[in-house]
PDB file of C-alpha atoms in Angstrom:
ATOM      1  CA  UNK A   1      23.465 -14.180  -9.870  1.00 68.00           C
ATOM      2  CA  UNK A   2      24.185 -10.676 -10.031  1.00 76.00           C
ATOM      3  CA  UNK A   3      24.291  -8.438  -7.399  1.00 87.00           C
ATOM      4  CA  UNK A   4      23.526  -4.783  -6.855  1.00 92.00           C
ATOM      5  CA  UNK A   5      26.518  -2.965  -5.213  1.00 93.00           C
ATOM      6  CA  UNK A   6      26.347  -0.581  -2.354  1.00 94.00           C
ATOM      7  CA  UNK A   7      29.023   1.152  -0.211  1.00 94.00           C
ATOM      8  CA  UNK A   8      28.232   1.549   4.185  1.00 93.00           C
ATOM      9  CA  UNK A   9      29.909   3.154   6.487  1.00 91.00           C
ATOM     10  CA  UNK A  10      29.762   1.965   9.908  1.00 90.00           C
ATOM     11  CA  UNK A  11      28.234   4.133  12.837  1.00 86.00           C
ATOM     12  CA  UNK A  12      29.796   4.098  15.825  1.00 75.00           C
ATOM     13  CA  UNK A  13      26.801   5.766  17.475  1.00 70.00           C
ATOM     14  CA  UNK A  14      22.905   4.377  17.331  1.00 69.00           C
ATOM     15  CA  UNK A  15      19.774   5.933  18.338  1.00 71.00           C
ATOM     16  CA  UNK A  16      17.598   8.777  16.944  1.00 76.00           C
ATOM     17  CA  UNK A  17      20.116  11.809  17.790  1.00 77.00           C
ATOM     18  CA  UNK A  18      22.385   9.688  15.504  1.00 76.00           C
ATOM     19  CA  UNK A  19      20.458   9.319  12.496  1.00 82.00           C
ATOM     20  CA  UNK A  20      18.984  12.368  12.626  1.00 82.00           C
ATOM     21  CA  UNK A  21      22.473  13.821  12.335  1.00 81.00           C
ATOM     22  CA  UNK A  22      23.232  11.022   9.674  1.00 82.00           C
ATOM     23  CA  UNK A  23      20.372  12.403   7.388  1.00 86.00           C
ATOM     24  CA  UNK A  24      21.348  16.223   7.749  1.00 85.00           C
ATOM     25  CA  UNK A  25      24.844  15.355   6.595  1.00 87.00           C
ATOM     26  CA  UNK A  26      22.727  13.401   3.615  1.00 88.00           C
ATOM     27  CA  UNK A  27      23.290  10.109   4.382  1.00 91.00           C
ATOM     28  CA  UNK A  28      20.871   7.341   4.808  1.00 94.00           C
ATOM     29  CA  UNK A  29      20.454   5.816   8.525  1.00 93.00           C
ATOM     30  CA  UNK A  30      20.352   1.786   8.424  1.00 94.00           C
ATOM     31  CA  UNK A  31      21.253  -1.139  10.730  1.00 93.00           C
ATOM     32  CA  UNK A  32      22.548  -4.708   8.962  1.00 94.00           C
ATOM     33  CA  UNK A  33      21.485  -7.863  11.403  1.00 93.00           C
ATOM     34  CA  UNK A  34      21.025 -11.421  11.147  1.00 91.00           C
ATOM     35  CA  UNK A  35      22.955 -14.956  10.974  1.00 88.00           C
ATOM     36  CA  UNK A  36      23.398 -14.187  15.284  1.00 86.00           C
ATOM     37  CA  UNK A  37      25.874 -11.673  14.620  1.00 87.00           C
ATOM     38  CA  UNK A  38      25.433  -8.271  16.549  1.00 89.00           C
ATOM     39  CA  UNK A  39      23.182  -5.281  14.621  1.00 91.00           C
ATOM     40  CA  UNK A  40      25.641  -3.220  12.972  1.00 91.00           C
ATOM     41  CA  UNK A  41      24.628   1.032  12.597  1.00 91.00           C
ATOM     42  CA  UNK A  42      25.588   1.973   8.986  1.00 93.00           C
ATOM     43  CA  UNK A  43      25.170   5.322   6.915  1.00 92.00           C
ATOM     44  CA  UNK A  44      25.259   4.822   3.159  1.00 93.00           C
ATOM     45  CA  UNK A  45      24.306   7.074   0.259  1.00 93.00           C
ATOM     46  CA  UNK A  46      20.043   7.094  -0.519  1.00 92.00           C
ATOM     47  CA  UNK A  47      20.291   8.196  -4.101  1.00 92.00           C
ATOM     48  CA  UNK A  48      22.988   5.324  -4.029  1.00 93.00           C
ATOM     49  CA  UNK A  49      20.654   2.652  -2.913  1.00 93.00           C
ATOM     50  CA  UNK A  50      17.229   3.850  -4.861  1.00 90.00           C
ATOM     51  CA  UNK A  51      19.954   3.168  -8.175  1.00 92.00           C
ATOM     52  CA  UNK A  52      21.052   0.055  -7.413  1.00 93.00           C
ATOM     53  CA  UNK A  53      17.675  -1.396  -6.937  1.00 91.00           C
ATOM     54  CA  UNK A  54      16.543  -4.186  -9.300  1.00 91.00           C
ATOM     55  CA  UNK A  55      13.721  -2.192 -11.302  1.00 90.00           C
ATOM     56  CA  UNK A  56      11.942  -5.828 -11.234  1.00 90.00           C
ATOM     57  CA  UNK A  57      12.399  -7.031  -8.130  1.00 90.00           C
ATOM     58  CA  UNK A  58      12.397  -3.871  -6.297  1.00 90.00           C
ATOM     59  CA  UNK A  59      12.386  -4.885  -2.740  1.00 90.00           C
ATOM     60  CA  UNK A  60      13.556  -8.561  -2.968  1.00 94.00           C
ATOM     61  CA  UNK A  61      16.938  -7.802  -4.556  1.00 95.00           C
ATOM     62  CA  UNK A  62      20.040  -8.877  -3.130  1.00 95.00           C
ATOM     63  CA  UNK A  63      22.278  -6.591  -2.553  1.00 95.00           C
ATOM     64  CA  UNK A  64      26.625  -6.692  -2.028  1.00 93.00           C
ATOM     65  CA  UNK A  65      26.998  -4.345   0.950  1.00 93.00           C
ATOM     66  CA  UNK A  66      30.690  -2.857   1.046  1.00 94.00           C
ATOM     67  CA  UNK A  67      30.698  -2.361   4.355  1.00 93.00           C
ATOM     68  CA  UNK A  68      33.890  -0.056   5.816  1.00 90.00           C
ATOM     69  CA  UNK A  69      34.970   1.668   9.014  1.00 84.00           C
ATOM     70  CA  UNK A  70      34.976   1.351  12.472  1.00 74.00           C
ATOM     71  CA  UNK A  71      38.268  -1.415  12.037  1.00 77.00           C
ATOM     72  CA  UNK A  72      35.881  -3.502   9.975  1.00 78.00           C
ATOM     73  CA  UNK A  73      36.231  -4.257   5.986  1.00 86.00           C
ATOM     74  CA  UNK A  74      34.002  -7.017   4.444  1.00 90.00           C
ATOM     75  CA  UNK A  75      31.431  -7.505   1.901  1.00 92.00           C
ATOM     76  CA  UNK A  76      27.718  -8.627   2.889  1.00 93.00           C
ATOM     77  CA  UNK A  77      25.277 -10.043   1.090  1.00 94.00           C
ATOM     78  CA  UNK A  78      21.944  -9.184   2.051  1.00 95.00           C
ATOM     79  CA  UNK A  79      18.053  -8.172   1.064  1.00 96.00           C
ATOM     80  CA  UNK A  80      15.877  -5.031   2.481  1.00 94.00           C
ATOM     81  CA  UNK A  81      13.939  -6.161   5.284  1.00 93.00           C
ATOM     82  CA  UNK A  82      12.304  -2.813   6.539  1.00 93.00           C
ATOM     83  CA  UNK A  83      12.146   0.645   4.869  1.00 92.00           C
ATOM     84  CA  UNK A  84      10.796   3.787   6.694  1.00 92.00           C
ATOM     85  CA  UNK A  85       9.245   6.146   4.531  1.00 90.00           C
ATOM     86  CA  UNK A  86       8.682   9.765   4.924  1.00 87.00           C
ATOM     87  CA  UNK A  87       4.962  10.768   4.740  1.00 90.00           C
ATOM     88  CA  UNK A  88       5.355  14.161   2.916  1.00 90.00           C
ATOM     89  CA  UNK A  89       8.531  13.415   0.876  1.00 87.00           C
ATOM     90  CA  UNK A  90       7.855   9.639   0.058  1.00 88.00           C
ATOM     91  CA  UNK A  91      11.839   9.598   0.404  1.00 87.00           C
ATOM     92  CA  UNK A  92      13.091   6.597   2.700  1.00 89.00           C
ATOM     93  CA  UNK A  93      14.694   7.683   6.615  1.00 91.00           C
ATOM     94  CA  UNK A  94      15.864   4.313   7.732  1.00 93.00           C
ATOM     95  CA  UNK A  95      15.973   0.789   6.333  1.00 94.00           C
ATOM     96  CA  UNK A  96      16.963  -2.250   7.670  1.00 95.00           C
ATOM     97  CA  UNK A  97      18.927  -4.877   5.753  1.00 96.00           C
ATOM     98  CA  UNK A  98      19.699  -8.519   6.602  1.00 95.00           C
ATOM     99  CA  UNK A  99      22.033 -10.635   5.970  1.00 95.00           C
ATOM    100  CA  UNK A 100      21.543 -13.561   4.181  1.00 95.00           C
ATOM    101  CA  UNK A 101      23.193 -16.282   2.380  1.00 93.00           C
ATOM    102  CA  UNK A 102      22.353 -17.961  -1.452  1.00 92.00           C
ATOM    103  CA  UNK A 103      22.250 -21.591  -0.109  1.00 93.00           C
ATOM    104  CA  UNK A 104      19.276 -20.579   2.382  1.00 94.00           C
ATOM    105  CA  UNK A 105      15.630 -20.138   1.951  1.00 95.00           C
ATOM    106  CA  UNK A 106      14.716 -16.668   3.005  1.00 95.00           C
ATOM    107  CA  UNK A 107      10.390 -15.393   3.249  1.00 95.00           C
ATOM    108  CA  UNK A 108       9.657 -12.233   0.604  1.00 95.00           C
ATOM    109  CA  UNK A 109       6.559 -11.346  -0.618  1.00 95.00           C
ATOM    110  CA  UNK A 110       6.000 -10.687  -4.449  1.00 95.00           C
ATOM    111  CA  UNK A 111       2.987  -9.245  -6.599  1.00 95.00           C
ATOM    112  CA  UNK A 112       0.624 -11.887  -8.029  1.00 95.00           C
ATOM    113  CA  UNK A 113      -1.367 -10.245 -10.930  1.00 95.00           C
ATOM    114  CA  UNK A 114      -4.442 -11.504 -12.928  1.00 96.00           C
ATOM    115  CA  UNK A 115      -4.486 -12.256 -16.203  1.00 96.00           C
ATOM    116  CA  UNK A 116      -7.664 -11.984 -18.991  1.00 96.00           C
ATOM    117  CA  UNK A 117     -11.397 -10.932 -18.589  1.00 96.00           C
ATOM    118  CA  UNK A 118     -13.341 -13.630 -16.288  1.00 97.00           C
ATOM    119  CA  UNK A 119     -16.403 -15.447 -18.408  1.00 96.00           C
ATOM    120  CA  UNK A 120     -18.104 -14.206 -15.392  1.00 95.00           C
ATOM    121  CA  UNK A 121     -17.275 -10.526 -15.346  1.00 96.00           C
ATOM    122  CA  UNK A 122     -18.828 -10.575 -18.708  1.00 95.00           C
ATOM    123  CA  UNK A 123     -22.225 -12.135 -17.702  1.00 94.00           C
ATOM    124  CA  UNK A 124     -22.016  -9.740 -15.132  1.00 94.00           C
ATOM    125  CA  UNK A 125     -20.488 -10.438 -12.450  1.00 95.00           C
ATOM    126  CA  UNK A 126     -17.409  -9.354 -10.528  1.00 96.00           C
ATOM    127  CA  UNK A 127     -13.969  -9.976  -9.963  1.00 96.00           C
ATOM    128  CA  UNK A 128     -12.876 -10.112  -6.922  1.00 95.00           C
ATOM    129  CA  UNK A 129      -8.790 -10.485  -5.938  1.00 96.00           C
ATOM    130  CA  UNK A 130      -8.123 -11.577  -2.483  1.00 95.00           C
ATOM    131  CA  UNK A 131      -3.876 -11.496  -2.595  1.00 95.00           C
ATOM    132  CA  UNK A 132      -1.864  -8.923  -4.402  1.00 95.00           C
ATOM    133  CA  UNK A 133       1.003 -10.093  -2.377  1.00 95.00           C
ATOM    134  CA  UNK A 134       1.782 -13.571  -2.239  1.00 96.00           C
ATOM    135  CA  UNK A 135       3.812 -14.698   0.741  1.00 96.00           C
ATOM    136  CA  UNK A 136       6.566 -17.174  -0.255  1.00 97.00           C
ATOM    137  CA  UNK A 137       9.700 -18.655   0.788  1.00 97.00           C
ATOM    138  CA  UNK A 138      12.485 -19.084  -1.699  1.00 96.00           C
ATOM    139  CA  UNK A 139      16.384 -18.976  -1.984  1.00 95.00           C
ATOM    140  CA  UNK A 140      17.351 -15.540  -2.828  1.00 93.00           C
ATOM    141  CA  UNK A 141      18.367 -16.944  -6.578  1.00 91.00           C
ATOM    142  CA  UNK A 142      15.174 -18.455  -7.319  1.00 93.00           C
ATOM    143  CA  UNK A 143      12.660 -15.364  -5.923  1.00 95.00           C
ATOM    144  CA  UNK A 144      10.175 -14.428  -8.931  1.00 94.00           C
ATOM    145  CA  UNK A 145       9.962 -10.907  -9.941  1.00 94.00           C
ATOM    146  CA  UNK A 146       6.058 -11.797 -10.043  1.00 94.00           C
ATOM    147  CA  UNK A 147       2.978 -14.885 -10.467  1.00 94.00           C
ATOM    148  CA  UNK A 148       0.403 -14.274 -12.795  1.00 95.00           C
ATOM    149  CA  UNK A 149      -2.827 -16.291 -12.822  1.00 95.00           C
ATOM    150  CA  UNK A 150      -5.432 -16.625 -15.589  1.00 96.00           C
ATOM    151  CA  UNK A 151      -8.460 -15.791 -14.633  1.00 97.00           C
ATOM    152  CA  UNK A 152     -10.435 -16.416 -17.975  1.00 97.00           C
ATOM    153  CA  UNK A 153     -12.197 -19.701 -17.463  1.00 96.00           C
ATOM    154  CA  UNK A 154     -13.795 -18.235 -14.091  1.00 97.00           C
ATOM    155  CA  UNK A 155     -17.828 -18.172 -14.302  1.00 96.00           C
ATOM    156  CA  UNK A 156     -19.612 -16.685 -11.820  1.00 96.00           C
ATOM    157  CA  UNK A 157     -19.482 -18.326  -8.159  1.00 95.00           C
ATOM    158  CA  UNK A 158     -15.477 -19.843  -9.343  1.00 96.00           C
ATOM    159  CA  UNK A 159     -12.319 -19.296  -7.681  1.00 97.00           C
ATOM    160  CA  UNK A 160      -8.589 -19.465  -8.002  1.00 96.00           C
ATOM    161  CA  UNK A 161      -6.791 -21.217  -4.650  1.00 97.00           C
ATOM    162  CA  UNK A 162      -3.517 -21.503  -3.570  1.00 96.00           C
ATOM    163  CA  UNK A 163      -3.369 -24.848  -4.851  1.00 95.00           C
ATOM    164  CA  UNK A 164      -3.603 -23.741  -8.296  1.00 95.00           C
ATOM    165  CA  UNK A 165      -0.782 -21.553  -8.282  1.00 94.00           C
ATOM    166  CA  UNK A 166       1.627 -22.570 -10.837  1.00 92.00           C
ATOM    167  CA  UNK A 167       5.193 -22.003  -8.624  1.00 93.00           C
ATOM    168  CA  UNK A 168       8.729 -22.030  -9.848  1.00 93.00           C
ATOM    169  CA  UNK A 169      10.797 -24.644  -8.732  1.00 93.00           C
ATOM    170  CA  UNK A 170      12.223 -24.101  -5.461  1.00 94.00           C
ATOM    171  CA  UNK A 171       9.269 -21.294  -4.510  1.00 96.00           C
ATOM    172  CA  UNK A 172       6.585 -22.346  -2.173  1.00 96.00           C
ATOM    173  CA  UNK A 173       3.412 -20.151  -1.256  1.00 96.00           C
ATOM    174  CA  UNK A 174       2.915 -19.870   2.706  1.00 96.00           C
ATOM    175  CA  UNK A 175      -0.652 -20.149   2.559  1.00 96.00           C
ATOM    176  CA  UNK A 176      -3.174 -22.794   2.920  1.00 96.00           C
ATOM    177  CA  UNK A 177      -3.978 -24.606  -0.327  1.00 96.00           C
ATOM    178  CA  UNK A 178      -7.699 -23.816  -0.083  1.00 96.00           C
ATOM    179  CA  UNK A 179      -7.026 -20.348   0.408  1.00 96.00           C
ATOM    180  CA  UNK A 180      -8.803 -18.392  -2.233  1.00 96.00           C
ATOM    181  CA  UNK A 181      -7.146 -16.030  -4.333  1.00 96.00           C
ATOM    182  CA  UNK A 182      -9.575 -14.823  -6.709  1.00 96.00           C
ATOM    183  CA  UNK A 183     -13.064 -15.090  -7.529  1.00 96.00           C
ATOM    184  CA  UNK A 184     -16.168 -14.114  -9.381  1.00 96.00           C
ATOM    185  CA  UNK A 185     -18.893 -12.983  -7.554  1.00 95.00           C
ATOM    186  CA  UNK A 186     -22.710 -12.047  -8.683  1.00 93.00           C
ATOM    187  CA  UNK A 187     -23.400  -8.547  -8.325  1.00 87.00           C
ATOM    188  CA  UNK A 188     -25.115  -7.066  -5.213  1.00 78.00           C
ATOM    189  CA  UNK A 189     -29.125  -6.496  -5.649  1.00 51.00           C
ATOM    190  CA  UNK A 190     -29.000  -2.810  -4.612  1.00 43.00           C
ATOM    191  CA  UNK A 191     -31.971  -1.779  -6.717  1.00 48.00           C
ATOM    192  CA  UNK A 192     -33.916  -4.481  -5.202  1.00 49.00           C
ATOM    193  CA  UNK A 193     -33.100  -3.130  -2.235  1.00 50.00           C
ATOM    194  CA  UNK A 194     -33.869   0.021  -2.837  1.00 53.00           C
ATOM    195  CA  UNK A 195     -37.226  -0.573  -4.531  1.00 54.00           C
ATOM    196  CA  UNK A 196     -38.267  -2.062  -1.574  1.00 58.00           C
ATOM    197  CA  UNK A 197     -37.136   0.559   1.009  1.00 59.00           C
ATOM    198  CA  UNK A 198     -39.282   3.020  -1.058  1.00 60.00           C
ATOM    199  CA  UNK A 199     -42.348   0.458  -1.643  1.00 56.00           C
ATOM    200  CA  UNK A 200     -46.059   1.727  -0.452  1.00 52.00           C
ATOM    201  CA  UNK A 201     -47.561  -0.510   2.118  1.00 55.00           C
ATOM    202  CA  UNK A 202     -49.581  -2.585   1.674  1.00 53.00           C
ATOM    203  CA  UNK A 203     -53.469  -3.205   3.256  1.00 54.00           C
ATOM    204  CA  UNK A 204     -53.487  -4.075   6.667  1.00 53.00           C
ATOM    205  CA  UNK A 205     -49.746  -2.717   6.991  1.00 51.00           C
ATOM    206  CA  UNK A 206     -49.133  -1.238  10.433  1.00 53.00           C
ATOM    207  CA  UNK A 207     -50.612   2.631  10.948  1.00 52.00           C
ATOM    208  CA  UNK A 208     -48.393   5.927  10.541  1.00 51.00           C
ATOM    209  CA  UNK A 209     -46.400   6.452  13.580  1.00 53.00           C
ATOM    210  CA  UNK A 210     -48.035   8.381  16.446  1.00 52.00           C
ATOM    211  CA  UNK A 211     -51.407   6.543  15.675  1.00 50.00           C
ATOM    212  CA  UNK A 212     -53.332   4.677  17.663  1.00 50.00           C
ATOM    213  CA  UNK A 213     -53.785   0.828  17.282  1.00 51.00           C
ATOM    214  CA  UNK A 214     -57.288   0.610  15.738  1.00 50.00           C
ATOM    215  CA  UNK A 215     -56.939   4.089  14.369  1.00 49.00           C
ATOM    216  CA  UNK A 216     -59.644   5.061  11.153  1.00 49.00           C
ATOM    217  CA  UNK A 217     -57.168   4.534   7.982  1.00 50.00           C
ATOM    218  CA  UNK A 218     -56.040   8.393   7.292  1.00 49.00           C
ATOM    219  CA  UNK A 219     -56.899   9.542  10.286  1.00 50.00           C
ATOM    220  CA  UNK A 220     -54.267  12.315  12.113  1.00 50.00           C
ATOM    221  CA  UNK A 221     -51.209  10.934  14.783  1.00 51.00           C
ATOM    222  CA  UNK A 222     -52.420  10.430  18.164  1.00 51.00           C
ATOM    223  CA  UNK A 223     -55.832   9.885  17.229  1.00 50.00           C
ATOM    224  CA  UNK A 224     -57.749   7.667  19.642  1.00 48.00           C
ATOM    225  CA  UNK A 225     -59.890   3.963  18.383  1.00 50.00           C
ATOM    226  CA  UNK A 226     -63.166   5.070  17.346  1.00 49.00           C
ATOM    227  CA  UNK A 227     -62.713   8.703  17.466  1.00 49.00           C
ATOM    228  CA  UNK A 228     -64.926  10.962  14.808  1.00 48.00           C
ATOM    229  CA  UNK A 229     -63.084  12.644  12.232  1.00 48.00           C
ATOM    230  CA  UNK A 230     -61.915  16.431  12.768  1.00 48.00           C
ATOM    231  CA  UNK A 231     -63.931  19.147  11.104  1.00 49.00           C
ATOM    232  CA  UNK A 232     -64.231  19.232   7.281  1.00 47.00           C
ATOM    233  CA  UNK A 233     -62.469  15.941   6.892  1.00 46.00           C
ATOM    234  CA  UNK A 234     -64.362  13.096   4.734  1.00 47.00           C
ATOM    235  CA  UNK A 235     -66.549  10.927   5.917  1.00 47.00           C
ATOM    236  CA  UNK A 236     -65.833   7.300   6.074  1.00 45.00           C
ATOM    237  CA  UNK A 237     -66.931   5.271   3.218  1.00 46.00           C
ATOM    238  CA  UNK A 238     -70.626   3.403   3.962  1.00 46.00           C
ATOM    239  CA  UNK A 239     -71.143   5.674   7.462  1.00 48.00           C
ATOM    240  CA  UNK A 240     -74.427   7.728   7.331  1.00 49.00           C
ATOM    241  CA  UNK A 241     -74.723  11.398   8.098  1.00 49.00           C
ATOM    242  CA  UNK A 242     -76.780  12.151  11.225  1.00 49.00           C
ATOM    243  CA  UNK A 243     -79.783  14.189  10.610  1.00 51.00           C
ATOM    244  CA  UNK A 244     -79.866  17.695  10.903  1.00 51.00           C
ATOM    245  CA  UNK A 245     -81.406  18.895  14.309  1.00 50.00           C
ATOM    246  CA  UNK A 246     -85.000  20.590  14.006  1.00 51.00           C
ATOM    247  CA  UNK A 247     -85.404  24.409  14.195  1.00 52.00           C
ATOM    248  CA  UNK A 248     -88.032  25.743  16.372  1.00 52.00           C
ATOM    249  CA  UNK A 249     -90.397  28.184  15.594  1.00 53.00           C
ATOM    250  CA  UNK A 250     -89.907  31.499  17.536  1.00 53.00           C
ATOM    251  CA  UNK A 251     -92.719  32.599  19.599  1.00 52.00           C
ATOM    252  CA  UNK A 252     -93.827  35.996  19.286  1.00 51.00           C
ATOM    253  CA  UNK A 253     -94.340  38.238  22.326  1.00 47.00           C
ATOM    254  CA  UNK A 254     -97.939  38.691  23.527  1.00 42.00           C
TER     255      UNK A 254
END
């Protein structure tokens, strides 16, 4: 297996003060642990490291770390554990690498991507992807740049598991085999939902707020049971008008 090369420089000083000074003088901070041997500060070039990266397996490739100063002179081989990135410049301030060796099974995650149009999707419904990160554990030889899964047989209410994941040897998926990774779901109702938020009620619904119970239909909020209509509205249909009252004659003065 090949191996991307990298020179470090060992830092005889940790902490932020440190690094900060580390990345003015255009280096890139980083600390090497693992196998239960002490953390070791190093300082190595970033344009350097972005180079040597595998353009495939991007964060899961193994690197050769020439590792110098401080009395110490060895090579390391080890894989990116951490990287912090910058929020404005997107450029990377610290990472932390660990060592590992080609005979041991170390955890990485890599991209799973779907593959075809779902039988579903076309009768309308939609996809929906669970993982685009797979969690596995592998030796670093046998870690997959990727898994792809064909989703073309899915119908509407199907789903890919864990259990159908077609692994290389060696590569196992830390998940539980039931665990869904993608599925075809039928489409949300939202216009039947809408149509009836908007829908007129119906007779006998419940009166307009502010009016009370036993209210005429129509009649004004805060209107009382059996209360008679205000001034130039319409009568009720089937009530009678009361008669008009009867004028009497004037009487004229003796």
């Amino acid at each position: 297996m090949d191996f991307a090369k990298v020179s470090a420089e060992v830092r005889s000083l940790s902490g932020k003060g440190p690094a900060r000074r580390a990345r003015a003088a255009g280096k890139l901070p980083a600390i090497l642990y693992g196998h239960k041997t002490e953390p070791l500060s190093l300082a190595l070039d970033p344009v350097a490291l972005v180079k040597a990266l595998d353009k495939d397996r991007k964060r899961n490739t193994v690197f050769s770390l020439s590792v110098q100063g401080e009395g110490k002179a060895e090579d390391v081989t080890a894989m990116i554990r951490d990287v912090q990135i910058d929020p404005m410049s997107r450029e990377p301030v610290h990472v932390d690498f660990i060592r590992v060796s080609l005979d041991e099974v170390v955890r990485v995650t890599i991209p799973v991507l779907l593959l075809g149009i779902p039988v579903g999707v076309t009768d309308g419904g939609n996809l929906h992807q669970s993982y685009r990160n797979l969690p596995i554990t592998a030796k670093p030889a046998d870690i997959p740049t990727k898994i792809e899964m064909d989703v073309t047989a899915l119908k509407i209410g199907d789903a890919l598991h864990a259990s159908d994941l077609k692994l290389p040897p060696g590569v196992k998926v830390m998940l539980d085999p039931k665990e869904a990774l993608a599925s075809v779901v039928a489409p949300r109702a939202e216009k039947v939902e809408e149509a009836a938020a908007g829908a007129v009620p119906a007779e006998g619904a419940a009166p307009a707020e502010g009016a009370a119970p036993g209210a005429a239909p129509g009649a004004a909020p805060g209107t009382a049971p059996g209360a008679a209509p205000a001034a130039g509205a319409p009568a009720a249909a089937g009530a009678k008008a009361a008669p008009a009252a009867k004028k009497e004659p004037e009487k004229k003065g003796k």
